[in-house]
mmCIF file of C-alpha atoms in Angstrom:
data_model
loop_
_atom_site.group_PDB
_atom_site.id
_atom_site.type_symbol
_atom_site.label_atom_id
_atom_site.label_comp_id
_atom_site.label_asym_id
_atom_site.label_seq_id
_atom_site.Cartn_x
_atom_site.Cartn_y
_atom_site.Cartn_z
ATOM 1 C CA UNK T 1 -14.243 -66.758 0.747
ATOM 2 C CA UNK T 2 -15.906 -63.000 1.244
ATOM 3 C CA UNK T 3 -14.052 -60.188 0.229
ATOM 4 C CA UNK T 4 -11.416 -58.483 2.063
ATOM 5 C CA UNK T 5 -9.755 -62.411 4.006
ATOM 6 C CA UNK T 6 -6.930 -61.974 0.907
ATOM 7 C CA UNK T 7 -6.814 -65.433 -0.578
ATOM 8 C CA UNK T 8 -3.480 -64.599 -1.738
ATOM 9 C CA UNK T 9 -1.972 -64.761 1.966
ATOM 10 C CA UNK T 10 -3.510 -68.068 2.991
ATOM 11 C CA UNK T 11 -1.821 -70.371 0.209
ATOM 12 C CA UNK T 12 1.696 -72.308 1.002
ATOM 13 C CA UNK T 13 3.841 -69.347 0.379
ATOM 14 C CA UNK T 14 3.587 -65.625 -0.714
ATOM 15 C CA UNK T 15 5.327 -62.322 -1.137
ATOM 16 C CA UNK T 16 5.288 -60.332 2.113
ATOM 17 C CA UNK T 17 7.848 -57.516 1.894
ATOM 18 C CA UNK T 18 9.935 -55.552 -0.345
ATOM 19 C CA UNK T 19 12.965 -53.803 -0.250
ATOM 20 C CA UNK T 20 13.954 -51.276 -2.581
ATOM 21 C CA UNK T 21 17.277 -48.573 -2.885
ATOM 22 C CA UNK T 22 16.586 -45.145 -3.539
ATOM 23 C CA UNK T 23 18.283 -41.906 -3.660
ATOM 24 C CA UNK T 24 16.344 -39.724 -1.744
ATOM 25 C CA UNK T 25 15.089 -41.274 1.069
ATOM 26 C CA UNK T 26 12.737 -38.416 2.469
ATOM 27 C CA UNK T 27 11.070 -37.699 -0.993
ATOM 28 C CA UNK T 28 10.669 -41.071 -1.850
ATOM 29 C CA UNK T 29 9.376 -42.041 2.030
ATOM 30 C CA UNK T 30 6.926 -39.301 2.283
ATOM 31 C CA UNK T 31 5.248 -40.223 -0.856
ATOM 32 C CA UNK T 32 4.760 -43.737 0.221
ATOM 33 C CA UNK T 33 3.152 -42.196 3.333
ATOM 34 C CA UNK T 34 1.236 -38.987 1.860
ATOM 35 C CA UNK T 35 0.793 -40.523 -1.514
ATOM 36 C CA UNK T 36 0.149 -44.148 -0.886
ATOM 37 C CA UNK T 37 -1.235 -43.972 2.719
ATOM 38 C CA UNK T 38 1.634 -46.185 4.428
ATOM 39 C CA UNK T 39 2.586 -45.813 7.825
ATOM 40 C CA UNK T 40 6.109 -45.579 9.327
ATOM 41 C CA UNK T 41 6.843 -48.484 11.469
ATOM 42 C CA UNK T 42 10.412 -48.147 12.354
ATOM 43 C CA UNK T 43 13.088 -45.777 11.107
ATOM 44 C CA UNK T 44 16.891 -45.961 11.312
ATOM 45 C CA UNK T 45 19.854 -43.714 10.385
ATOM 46 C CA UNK T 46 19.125 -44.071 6.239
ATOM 47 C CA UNK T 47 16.363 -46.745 6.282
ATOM 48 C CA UNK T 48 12.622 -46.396 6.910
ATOM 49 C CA UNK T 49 10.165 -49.263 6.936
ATOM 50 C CA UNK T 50 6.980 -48.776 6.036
ATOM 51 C CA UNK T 51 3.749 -50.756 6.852
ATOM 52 C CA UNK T 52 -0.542 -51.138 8.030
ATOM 53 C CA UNK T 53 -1.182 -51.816 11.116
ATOM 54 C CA UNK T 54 1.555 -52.823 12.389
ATOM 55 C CA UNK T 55 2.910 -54.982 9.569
ATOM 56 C CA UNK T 56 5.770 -54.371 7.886
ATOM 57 C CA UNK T 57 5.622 -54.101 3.915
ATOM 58 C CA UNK T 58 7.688 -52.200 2.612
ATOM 59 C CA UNK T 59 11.387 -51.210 3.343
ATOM 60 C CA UNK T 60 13.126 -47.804 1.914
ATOM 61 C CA UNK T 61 17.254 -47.707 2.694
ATOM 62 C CA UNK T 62 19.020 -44.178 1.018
ATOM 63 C CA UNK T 63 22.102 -44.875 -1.418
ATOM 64 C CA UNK T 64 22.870 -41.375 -2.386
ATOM 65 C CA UNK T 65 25.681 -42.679 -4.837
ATOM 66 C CA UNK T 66 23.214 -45.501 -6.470
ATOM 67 C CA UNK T 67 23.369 -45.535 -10.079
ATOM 68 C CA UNK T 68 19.773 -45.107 -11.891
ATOM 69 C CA UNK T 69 18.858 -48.109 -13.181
ATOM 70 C CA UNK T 70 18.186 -48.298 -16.905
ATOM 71 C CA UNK T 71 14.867 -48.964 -17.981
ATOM 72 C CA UNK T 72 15.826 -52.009 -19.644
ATOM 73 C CA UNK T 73 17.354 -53.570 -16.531
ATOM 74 C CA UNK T 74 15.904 -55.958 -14.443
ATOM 75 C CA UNK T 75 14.065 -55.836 -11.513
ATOM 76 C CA UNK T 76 10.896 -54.104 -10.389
ATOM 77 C CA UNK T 77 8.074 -53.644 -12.563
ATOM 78 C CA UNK T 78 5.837 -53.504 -10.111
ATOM 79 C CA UNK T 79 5.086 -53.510 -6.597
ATOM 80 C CA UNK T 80 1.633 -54.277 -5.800
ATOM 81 C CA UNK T 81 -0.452 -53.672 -2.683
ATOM 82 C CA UNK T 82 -3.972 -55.659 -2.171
ATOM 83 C CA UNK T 83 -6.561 -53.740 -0.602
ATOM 84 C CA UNK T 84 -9.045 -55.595 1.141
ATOM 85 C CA UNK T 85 -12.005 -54.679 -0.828
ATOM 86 C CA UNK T 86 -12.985 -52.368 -3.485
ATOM 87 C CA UNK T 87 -14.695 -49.848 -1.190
ATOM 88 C CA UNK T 88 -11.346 -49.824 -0.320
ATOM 89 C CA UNK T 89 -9.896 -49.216 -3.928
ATOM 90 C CA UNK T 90 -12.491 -46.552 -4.226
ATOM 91 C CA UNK T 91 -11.085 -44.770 -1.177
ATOM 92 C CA UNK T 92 -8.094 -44.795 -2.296
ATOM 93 C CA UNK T 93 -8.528 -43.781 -5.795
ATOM 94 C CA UNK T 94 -10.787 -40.624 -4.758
ATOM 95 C CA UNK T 95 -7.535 -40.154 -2.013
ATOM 96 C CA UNK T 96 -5.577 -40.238 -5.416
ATOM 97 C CA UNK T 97 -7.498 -37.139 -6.921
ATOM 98 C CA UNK T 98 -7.313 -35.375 -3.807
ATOM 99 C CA UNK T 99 -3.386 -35.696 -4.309
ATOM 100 C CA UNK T 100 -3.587 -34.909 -8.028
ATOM 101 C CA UNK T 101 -1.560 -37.959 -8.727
ATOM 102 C CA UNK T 102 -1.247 -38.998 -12.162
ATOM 103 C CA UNK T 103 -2.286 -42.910 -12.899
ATOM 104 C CA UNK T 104 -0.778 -44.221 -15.564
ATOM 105 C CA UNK T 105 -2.752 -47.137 -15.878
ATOM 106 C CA UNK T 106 -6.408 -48.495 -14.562
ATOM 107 C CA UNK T 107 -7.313 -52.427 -15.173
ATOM 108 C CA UNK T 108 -10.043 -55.133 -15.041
ATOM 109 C CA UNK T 109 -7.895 -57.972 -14.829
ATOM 110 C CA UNK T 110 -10.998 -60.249 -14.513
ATOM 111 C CA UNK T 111 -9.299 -61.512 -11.575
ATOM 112 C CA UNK T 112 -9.061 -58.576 -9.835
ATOM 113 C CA UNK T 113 -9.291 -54.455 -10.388
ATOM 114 C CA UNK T 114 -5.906 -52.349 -10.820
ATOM 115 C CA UNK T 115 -4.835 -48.822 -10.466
ATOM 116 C CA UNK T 116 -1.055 -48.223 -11.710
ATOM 117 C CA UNK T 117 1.259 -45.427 -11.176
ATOM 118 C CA UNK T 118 4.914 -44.545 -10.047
ATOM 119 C CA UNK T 119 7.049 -43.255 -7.406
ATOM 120 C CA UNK T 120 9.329 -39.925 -7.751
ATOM 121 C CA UNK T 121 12.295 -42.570 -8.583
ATOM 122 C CA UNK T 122 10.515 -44.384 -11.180
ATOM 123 C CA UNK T 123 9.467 -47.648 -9.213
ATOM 124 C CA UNK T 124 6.479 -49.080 -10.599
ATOM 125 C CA UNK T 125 3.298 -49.725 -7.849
ATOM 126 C CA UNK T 126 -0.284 -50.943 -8.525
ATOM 127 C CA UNK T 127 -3.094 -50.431 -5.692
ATOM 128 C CA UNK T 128 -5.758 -53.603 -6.459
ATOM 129 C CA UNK T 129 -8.374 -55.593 -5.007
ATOM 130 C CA UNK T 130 -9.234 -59.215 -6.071
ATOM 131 C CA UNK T 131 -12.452 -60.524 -7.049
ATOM 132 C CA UNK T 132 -13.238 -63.592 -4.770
ATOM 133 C CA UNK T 133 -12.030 -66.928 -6.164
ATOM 134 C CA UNK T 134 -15.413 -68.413 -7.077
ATOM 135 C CA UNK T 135 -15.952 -65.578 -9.541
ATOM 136 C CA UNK T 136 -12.394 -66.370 -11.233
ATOM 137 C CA UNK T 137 -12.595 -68.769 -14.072
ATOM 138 C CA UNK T 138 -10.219 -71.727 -14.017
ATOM 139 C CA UNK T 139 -9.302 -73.851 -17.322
ATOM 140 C CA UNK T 140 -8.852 -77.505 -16.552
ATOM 141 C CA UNK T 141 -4.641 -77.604 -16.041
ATOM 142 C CA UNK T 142 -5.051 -75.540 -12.908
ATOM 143 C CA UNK T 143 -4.377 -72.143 -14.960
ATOM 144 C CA UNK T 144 -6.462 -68.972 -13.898
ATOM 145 C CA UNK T 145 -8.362 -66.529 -17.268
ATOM 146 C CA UNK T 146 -6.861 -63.052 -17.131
ATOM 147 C CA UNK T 147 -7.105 -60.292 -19.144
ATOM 148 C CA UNK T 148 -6.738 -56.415 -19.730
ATOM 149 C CA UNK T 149 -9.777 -54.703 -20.300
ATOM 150 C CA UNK T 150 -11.036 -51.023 -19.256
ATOM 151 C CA UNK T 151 -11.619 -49.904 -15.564
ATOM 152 C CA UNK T 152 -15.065 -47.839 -15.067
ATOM 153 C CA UNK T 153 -13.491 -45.695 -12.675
ATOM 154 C CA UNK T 154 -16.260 -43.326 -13.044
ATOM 155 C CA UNK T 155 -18.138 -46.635 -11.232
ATOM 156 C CA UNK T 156 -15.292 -47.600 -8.879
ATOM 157 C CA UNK T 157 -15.739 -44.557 -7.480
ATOM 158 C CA UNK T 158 -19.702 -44.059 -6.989
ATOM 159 C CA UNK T 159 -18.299 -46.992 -4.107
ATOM 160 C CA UNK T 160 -16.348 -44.230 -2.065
ATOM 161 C CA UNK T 161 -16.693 -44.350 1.662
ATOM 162 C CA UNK T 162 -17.911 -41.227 3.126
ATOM 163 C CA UNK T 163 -15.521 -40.108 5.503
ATOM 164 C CA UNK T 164 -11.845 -38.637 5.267
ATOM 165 C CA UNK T 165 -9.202 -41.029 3.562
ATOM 166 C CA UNK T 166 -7.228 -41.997 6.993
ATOM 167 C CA UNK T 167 -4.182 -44.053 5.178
ATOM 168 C CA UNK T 168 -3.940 -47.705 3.684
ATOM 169 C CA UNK T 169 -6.896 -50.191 5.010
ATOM 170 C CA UNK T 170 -5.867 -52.473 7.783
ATOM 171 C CA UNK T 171 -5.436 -55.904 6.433
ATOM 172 C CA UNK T 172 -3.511 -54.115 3.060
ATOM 173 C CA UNK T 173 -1.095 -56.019 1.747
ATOM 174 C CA UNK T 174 2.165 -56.839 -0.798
ATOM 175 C CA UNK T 175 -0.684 -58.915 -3.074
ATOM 176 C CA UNK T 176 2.219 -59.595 -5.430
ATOM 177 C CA UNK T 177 5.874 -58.264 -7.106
ATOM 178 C CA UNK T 178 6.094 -58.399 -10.844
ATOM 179 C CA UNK T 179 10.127 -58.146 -11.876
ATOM 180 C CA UNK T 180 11.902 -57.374 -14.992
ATOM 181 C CA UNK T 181 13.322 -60.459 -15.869
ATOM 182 C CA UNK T 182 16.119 -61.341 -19.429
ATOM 183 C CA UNK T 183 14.202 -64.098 -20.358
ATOM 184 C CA UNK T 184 10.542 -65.891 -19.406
ATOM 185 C CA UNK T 185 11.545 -68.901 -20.122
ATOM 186 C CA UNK T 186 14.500 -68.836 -17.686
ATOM 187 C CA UNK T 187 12.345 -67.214 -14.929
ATOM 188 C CA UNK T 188 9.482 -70.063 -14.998
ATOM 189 C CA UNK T 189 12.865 -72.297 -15.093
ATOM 190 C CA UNK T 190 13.480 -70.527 -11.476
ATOM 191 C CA UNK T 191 10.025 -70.088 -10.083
ATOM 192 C CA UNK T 192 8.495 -72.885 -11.021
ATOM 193 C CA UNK T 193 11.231 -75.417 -10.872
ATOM 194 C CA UNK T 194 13.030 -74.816 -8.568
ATOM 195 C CA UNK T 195 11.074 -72.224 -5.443
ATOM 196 C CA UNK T 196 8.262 -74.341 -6.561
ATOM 197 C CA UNK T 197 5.375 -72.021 -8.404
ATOM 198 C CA UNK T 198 2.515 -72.700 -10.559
ATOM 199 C CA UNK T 199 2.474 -71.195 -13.291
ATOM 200 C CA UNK T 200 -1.173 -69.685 -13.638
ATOM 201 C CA UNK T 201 -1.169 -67.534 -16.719
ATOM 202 C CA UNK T 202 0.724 -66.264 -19.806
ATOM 203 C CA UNK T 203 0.499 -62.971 -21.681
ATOM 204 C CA UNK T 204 3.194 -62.377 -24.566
ATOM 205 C CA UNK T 205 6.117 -62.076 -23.079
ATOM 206 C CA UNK T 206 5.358 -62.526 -19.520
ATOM 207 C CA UNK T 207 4.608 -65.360 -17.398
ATOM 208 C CA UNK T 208 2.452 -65.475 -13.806
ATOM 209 C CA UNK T 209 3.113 -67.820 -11.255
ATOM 210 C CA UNK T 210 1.379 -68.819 -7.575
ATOM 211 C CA UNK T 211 1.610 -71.292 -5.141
ATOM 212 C CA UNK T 212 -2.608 -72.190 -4.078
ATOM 213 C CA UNK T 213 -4.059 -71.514 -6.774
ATOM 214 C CA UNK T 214 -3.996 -67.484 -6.478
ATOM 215 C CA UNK T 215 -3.748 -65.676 -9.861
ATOM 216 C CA UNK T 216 -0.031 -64.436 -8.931
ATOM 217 C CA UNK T 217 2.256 -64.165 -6.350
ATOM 218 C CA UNK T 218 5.592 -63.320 -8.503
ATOM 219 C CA UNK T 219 5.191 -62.473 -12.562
ATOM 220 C CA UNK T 220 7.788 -61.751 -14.893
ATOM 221 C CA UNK T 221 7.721 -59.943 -18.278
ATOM 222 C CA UNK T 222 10.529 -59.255 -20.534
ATOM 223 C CA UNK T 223 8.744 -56.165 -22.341
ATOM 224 C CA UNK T 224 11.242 -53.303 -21.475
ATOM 225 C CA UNK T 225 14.165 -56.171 -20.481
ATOM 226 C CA UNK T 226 14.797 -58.906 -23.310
ATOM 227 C CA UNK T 227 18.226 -60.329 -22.247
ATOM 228 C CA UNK T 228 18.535 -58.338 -19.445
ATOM 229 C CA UNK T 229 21.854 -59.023 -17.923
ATOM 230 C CA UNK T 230 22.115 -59.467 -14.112
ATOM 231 C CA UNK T 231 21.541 -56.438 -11.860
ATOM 232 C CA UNK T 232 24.783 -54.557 -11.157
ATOM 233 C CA UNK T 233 25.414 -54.005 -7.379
ATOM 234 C CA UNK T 234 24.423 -50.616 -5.878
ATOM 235 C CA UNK T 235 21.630 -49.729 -8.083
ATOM 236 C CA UNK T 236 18.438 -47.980 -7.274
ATOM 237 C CA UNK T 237 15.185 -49.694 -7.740
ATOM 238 C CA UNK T 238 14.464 -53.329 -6.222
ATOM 239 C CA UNK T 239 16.372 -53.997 -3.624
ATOM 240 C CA UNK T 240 15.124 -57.968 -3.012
ATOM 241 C CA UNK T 241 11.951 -59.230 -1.114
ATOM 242 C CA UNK T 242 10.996 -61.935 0.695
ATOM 243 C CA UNK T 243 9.031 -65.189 0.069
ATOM 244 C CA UNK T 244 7.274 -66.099 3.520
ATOM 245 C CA UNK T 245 6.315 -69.906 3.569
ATOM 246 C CA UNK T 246 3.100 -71.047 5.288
ATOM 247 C CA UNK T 247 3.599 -74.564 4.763
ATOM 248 C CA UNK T 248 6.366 -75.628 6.618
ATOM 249 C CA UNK T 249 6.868 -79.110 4.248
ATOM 250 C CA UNK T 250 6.980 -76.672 1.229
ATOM 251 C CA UNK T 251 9.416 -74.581 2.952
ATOM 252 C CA UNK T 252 12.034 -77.232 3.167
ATOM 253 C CA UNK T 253 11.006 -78.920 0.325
ATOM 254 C CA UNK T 254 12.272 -75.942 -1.271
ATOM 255 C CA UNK T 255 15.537 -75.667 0.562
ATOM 256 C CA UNK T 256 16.313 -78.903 -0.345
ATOM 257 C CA UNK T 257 15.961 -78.093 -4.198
ATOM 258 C CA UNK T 258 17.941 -75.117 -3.720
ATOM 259 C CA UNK T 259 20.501 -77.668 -2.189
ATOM 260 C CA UNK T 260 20.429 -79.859 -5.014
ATOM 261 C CA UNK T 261 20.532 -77.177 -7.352
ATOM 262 C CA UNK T 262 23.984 -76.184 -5.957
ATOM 263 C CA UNK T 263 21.934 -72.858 -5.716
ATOM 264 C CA UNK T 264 23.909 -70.228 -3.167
ATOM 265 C CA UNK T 265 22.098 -69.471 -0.076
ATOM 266 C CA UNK T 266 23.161 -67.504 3.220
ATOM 267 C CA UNK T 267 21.058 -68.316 6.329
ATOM 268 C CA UNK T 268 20.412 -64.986 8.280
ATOM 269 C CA UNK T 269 18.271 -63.794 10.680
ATOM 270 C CA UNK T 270 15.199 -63.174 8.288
ATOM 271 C CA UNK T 271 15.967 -66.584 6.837
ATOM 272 C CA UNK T 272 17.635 -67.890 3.571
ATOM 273 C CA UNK T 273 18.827 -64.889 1.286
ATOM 274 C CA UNK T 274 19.186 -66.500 -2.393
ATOM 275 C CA UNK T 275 19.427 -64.512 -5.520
ATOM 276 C CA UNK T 276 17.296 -65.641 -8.633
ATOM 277 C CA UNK T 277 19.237 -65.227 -12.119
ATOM 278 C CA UNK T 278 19.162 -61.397 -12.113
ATOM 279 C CA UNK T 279 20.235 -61.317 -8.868
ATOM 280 C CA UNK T 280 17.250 -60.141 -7.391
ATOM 281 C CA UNK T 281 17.626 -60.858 -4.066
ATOM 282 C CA UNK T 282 14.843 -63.257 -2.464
ATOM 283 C CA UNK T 283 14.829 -63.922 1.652
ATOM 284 C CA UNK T 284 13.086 -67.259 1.817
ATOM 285 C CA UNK T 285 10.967 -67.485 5.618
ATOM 286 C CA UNK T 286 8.850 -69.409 7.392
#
């Protein structure tokens, strides 16, 4: 697989949009345009959706009244958007310096190559490429090596394309969502048992989990949320997103354990909305 076809789209299911509540909606949308290099794609009466080419990723809806949410809630840690390759992640990180905007984080994952920063509400977001599967190293259960070690940025960007930064590459993504989760334990008890994920790695206190053998599709951490309590309703931050389903046997395999989980669901016409244990809203699709 060359870099750029994004592995992480082609397995049985993946993350594919988020939805998050904020409190200004024209700060917070022009920074995902200016800042990030989205594009609008539609735009209603308090709502904006944002996308690449065409493809929706991202969706912004005002709640002037929202409460803040805590930093120990749960929720979004981050939301993360998957280049296609790291000419790509160059480009956008020299776009970055144009912008002054202030990283707070930049990782070799091993896996992959990470750039970490925030909106103007707080919402976490990470701008990455992946390395191509054949250079990841898998351990014998099926679990992926990751790590955190030092991004040469100075190198990253030596790989800048010469010509003006013209927005987000077509064929970006939602790679993955990492959420703020009360307990790991519980989550994998969610995402593994019952929507069906892998788990692929552990750090301390955080779990990553997959469906095809990608590094992550959903992670959850308990570092700023031990025993997080449920999100209250009308709160800024993560809104929900949705699972979309390749595999059309997984898909209703996974209904079904939601069935025999006695786990809520409300068919709509994005699919099944369900709500994990922090009522983090998840629209299941196919």
């Amino acid at each position: 697989m060359t870099e750029g076809s994004s592995f992480a789209l082609t397995t049985s299911a993946f993350v594919d949009h988020v939805e998050l509540t904020v409190g200004d909606l024209s700060t917070v949308s022009s920074f995902y345009q200016r800042v990030i290099g989205l594009s609008p794609i539609e735009q209603h009466a308090g709502e904006d959706v944002l996308g690449v080419g065409g493809r929706p990723l991202l969706t912004l809806t005002e709640s002037r009244d929202a409460a803040p949410a805590p930093r120990s809630a749960a929720g979004l840690f981050h939301i993360a958007f998957l280049l296609p390759t790291r000419a790509d992640l160059a480009h956008w990180l020299s776009h970055a310096g144009e912008q002054n905007v202030r990283l707070e984080g930049a990782s070799d994952h091993l896996v992959s190559e990470a750039l970490y920063l925030s909106d103007p509400e707080g919402n976490g977001i990470e701008i990455y490429r992946d390395r191509r599967p054949d250079e990841w190293t898998y351990h014998d259960d099926g679990t992926v090596e990751m790590a955190t070690e030092r991004l040469d940025l100075r190198a990253l960007l030596a790989e800048t394309p010469h010509k003006p930064f013209a927005g987000m590459a077509d064929g970006t993504a939602v790679g993955h969502i990492h959420l703020q989760v009360g307990d790991v334990a519980q989550a994998e008890g969610f995402y593994r048992d019952i929507l069906g994920l892998k788990v692929m790695a552990h750090y301390p206190g955080a779990s990553f989990m997959a469906t095809g053998g990608y590094h992550h599709h959903v992670a959850a951490n308990i570092w700023n949320s031990r025993k997080a309590e449920p999100r209250q309703k009308n709160m800024r931050g993560l809104a929900g997103y949705r699972l979309h389903y390749n595999d059309i046997a997984a898909f209703e395999s996974t209904l079904a354990s939601l069935r025999e989980k006695q786990i809520p669901m409300q068919q709509t016409d994005k699919g099944w909305g369900i709500s994990d244990p922090w009522n983090i809203g998840i629209t299941l699709s196919a």
